[in-house]
PDB file of C-alpha atoms in Angstrom:
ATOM      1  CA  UNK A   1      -4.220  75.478 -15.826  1.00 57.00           C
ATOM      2  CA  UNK A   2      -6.370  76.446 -18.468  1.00 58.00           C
ATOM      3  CA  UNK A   3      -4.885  80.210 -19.540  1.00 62.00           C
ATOM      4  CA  UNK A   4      -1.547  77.798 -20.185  1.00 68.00           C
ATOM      5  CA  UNK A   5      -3.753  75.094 -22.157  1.00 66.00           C
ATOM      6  CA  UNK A   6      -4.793  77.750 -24.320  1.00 65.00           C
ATOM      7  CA  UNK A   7      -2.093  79.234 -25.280  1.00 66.00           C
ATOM      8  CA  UNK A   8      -0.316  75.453 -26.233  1.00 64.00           C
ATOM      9  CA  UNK A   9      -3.938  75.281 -28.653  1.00 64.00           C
ATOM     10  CA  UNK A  10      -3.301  79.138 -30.061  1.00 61.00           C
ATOM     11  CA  UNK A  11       0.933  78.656 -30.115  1.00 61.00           C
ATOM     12  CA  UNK A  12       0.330  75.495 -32.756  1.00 58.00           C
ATOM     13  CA  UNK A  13      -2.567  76.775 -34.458  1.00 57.00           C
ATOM     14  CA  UNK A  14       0.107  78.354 -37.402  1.00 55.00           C
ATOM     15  CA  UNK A  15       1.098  74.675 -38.932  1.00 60.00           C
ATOM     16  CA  UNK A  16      -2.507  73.626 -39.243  1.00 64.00           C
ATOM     17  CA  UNK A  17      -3.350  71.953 -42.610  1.00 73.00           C
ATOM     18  CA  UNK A  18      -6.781  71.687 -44.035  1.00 80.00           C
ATOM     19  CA  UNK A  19      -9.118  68.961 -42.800  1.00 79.00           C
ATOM     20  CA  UNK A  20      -8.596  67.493 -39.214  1.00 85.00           C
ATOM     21  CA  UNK A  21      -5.978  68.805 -36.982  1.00 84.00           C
ATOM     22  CA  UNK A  22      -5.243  66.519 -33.781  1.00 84.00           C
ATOM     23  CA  UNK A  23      -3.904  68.854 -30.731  1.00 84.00           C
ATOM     24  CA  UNK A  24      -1.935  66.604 -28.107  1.00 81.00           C
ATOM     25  CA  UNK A  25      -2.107  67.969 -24.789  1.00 83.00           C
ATOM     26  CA  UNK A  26       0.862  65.913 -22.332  1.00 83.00           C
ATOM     27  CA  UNK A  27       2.408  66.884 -19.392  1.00 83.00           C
ATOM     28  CA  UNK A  28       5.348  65.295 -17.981  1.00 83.00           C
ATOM     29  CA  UNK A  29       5.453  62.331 -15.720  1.00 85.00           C
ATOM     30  CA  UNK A  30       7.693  61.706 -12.974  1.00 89.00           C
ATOM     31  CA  UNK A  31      10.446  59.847 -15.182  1.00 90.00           C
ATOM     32  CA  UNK A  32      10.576  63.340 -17.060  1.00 89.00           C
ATOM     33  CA  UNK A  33       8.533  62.047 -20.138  1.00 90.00           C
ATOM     34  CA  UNK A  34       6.230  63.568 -21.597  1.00 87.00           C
ATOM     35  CA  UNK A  35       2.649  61.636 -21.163  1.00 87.00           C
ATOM     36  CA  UNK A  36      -0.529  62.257 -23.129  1.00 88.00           C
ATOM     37  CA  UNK A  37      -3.030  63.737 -19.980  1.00 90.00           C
ATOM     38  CA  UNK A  38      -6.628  61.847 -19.874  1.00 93.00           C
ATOM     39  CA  UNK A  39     -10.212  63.212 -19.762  1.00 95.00           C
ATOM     40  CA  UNK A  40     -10.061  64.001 -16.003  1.00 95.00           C
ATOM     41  CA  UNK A  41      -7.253  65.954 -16.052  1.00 92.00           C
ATOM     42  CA  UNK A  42      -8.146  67.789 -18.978  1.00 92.00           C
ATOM     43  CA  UNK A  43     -11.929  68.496 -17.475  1.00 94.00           C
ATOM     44  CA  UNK A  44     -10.188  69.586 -14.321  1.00 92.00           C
ATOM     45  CA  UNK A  45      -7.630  71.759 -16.030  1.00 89.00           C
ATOM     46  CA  UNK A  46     -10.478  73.424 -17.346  1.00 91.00           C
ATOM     47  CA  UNK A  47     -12.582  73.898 -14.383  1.00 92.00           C
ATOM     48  CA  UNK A  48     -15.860  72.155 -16.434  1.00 94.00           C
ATOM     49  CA  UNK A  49     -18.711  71.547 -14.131  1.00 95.00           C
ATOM     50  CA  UNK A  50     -18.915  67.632 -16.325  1.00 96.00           C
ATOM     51  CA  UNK A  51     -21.523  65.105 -14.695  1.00 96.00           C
ATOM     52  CA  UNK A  52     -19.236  62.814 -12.172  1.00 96.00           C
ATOM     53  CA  UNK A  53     -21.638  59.945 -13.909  1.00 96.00           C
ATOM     54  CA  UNK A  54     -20.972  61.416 -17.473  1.00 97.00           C
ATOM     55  CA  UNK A  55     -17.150  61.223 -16.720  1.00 97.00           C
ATOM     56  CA  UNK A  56     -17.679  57.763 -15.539  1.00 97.00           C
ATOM     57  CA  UNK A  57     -19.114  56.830 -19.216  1.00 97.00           C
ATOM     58  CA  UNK A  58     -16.179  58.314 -21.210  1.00 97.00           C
ATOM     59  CA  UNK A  59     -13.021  56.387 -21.696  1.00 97.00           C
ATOM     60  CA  UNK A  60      -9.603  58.247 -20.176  1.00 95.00           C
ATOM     61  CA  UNK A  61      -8.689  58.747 -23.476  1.00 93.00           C
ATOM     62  CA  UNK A  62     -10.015  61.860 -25.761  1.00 95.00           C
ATOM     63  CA  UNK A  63      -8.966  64.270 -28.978  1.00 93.00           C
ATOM     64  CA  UNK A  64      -8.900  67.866 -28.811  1.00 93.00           C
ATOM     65  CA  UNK A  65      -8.814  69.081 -32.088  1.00 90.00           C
ATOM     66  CA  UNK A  66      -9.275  71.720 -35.320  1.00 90.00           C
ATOM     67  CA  UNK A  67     -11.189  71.249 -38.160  1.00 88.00           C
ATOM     68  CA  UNK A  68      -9.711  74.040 -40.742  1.00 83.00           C
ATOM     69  CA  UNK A  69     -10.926  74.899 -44.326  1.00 79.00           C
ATOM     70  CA  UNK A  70      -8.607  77.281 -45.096  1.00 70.00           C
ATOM     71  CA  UNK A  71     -11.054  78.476 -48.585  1.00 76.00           C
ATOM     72  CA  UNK A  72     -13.598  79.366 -46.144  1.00 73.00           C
ATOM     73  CA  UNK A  73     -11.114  80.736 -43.641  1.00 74.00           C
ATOM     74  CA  UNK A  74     -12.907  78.438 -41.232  1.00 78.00           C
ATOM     75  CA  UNK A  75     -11.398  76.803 -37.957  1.00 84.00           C
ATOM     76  CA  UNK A  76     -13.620  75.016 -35.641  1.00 89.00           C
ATOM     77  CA  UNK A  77     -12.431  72.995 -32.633  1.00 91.00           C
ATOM     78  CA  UNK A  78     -14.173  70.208 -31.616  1.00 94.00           C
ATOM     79  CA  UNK A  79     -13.867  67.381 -28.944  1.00 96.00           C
ATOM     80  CA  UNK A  80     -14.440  63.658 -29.429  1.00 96.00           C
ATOM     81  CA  UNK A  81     -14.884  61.543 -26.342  1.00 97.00           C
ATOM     82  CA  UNK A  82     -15.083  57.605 -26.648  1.00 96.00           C
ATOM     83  CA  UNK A  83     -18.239  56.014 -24.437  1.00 97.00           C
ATOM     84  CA  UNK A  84     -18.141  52.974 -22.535  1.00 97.00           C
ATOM     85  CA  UNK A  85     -21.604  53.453 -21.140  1.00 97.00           C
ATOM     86  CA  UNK A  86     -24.300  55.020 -23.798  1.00 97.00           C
ATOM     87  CA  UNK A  87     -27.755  55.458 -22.165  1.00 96.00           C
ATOM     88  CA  UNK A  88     -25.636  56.930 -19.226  1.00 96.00           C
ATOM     89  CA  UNK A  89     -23.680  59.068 -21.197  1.00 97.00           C
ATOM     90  CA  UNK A  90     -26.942  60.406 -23.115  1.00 95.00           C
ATOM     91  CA  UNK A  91     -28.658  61.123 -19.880  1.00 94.00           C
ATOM     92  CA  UNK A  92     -26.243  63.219 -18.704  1.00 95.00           C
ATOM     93  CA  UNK A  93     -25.169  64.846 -21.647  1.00 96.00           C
ATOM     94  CA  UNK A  94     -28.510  67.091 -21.101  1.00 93.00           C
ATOM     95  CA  UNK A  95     -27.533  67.420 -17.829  1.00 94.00           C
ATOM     96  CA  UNK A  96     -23.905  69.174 -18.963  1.00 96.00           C
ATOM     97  CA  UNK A  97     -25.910  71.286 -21.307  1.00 95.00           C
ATOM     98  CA  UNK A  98     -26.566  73.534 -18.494  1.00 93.00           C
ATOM     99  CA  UNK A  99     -23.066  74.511 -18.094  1.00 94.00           C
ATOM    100  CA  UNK A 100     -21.211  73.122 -21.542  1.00 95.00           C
ATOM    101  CA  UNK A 101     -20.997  76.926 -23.033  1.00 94.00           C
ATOM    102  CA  UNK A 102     -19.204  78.226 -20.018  1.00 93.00           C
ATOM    103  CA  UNK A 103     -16.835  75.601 -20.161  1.00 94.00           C
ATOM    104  CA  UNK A 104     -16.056  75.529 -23.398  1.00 93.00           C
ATOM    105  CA  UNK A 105     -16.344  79.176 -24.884  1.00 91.00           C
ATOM    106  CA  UNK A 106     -12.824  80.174 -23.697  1.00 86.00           C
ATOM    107  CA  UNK A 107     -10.985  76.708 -24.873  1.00 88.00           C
ATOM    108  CA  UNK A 108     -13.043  76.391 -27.931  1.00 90.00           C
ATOM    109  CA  UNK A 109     -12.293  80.886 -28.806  1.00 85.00           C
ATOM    110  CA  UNK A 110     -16.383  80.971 -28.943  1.00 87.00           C
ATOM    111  CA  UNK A 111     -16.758  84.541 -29.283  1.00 83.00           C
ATOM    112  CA  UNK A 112     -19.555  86.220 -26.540  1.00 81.00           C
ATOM    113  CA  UNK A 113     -20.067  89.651 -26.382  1.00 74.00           C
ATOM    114  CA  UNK A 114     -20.277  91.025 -23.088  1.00 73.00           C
ATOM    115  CA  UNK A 115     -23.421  92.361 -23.615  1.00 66.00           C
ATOM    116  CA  UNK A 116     -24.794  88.746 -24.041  1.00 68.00           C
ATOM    117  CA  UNK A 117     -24.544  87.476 -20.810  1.00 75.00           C
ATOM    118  CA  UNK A 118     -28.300  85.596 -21.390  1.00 79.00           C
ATOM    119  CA  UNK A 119     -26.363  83.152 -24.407  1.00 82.00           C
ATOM    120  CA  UNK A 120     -25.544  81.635 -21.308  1.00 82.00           C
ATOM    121  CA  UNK A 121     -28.829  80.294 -19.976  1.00 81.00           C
ATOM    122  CA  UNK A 122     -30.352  80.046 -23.735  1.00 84.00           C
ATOM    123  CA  UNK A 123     -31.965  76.321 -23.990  1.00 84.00           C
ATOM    124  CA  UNK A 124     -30.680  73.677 -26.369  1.00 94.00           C
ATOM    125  CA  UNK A 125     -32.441  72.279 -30.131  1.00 93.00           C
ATOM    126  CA  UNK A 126     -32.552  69.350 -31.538  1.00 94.00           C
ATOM    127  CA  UNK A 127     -31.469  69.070 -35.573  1.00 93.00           C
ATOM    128  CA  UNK A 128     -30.457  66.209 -37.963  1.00 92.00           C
ATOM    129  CA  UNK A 129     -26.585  66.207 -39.844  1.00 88.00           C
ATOM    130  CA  UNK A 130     -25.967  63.700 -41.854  1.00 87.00           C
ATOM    131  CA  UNK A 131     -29.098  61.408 -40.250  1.00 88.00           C
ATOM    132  CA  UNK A 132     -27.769  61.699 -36.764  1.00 91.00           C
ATOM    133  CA  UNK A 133     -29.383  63.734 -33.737  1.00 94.00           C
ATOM    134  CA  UNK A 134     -28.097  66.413 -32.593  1.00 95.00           C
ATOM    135  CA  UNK A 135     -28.044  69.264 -29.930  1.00 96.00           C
ATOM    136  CA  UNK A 136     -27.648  72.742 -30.660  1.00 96.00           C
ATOM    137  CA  UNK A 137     -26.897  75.748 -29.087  1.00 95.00           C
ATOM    138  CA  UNK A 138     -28.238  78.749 -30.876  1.00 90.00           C
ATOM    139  CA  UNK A 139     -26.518  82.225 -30.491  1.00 84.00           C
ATOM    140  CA  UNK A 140     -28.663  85.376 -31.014  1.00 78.00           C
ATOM    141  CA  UNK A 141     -28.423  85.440 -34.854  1.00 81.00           C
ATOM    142  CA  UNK A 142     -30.337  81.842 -34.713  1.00 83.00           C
ATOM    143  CA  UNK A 143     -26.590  80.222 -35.599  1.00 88.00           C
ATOM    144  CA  UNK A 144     -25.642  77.546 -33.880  1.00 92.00           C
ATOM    145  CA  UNK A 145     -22.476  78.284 -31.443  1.00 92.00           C
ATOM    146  CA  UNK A 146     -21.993  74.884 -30.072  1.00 96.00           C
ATOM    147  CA  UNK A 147     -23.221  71.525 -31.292  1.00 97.00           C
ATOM    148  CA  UNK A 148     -23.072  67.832 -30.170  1.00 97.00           C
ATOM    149  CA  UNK A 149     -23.843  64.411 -30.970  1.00 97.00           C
ATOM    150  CA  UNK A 150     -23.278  61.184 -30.520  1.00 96.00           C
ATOM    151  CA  UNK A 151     -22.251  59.708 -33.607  1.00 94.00           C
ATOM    152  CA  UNK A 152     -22.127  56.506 -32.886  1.00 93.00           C
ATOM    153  CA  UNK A 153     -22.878  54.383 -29.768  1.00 94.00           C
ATOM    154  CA  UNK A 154     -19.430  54.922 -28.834  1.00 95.00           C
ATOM    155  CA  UNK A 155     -18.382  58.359 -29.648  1.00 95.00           C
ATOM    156  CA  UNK A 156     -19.307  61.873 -28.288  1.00 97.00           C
ATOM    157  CA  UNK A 157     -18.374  64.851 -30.370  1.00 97.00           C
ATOM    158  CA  UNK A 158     -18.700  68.727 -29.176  1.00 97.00           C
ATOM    159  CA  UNK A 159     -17.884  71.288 -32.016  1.00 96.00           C
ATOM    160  CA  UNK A 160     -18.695  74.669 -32.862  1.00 94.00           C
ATOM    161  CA  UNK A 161     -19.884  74.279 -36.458  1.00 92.00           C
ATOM    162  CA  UNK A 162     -21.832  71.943 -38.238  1.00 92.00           C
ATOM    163  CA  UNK A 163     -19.455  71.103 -41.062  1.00 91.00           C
ATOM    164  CA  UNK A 164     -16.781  70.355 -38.479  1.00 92.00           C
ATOM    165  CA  UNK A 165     -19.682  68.042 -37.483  1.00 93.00           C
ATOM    166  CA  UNK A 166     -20.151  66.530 -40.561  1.00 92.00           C
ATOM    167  CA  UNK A 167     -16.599  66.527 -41.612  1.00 90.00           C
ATOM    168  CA  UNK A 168     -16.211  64.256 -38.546  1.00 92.00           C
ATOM    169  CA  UNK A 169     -19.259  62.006 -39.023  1.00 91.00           C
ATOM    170  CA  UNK A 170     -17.741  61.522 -42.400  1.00 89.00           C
ATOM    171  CA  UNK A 171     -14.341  60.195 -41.378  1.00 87.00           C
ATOM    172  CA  UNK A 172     -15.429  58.027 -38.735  1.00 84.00           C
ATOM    173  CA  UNK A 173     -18.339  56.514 -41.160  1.00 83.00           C
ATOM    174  CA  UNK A 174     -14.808  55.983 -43.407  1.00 79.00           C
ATOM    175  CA  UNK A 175     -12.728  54.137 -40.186  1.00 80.00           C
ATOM    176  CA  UNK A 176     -16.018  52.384 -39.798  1.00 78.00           C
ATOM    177  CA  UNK A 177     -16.485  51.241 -43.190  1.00 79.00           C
ATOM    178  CA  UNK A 178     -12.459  50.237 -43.532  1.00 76.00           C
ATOM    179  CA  UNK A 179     -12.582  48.260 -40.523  1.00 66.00           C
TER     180      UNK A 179
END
């Protein structure tokens, strides 16, 4: 269940490192091993209201992870998905928008005052990082809480700050490059 889910993310955040911080999330299999779980069960776990048609354009397999700068005292978590099916994917993406916040803010420790119930209906922006679109979600200081993009025509990233963003754009442009 998610309250379990979040405290495995919170338990391991202590041995962080700067940079990008990979969380595993497994569960164990019949056979008693432990088994990395997939998209659906980590969506599900969660209770996100995800697009059955954007699920069907993401690959089982996905990273939940930190980017920490420990000068800045920064950690942002972020989610990368891999896509099998891109104009799908991008359609529905603004469909998720509707809901994304409310099913992130708790996994992703968004903080949301209680008397700011309305951050939850607020309407999405468009902005450029590092040359590549993306969708913002601006909080009620005009800071962006939540941010997406796809990076590539294969890869889906959800963050909550733009140098987590850009941090990963830069590391996949690096795997890209290498390979």
């Amino acid at each position: 269940d998610s309250m379990s889910l979040i405290s495995a993310i919170n338990e391991r955040s202590g041995t962080d490192t700067n940079g990008i911080n990979a969380i595993f999330l497994t569960k164990i299999n019949e056979a008693g091993e432990k088994t990395p779980i997939d998209k659906d069960t980590f969506l599900s776990s969660i209770k996100a209201s995800t697009p059955d048609s954007l699920k069907r354009s993401m690959d089982p397999d996905f990273l939940l992870g930190k980017v920490v700068n420990k000068e800045s005292n920064e950690n942002s978590q972020f989610l990368i998905f891999k896509i099998n099916n891109y104009g799908q994917a991008y359609s529905t993406m603004l469909d998720w928008e509707r809901t994304l916040l409310k099913d992130l803010f708790i996994i992703f420790n968004i903080n949301i005052p209680e008397s700011d119930n309305s951050i939850f209906e607020k309407s999405w922006a468009d902005l450029i990082i590092s040359n590549k679109d993306v969708r913002v979600l601006l909080g009620q200081d005009g800071e962006g809480i939540l941010f997406y993009s796809f990076i590539n025509k294969k890869t889906l990233v959800i963050t909550t700050s733009k140098n987590a963003l850009n941090e990963i754009m830069y590391q996949v442009f690096l795997k890209e490059t290498k390979s």
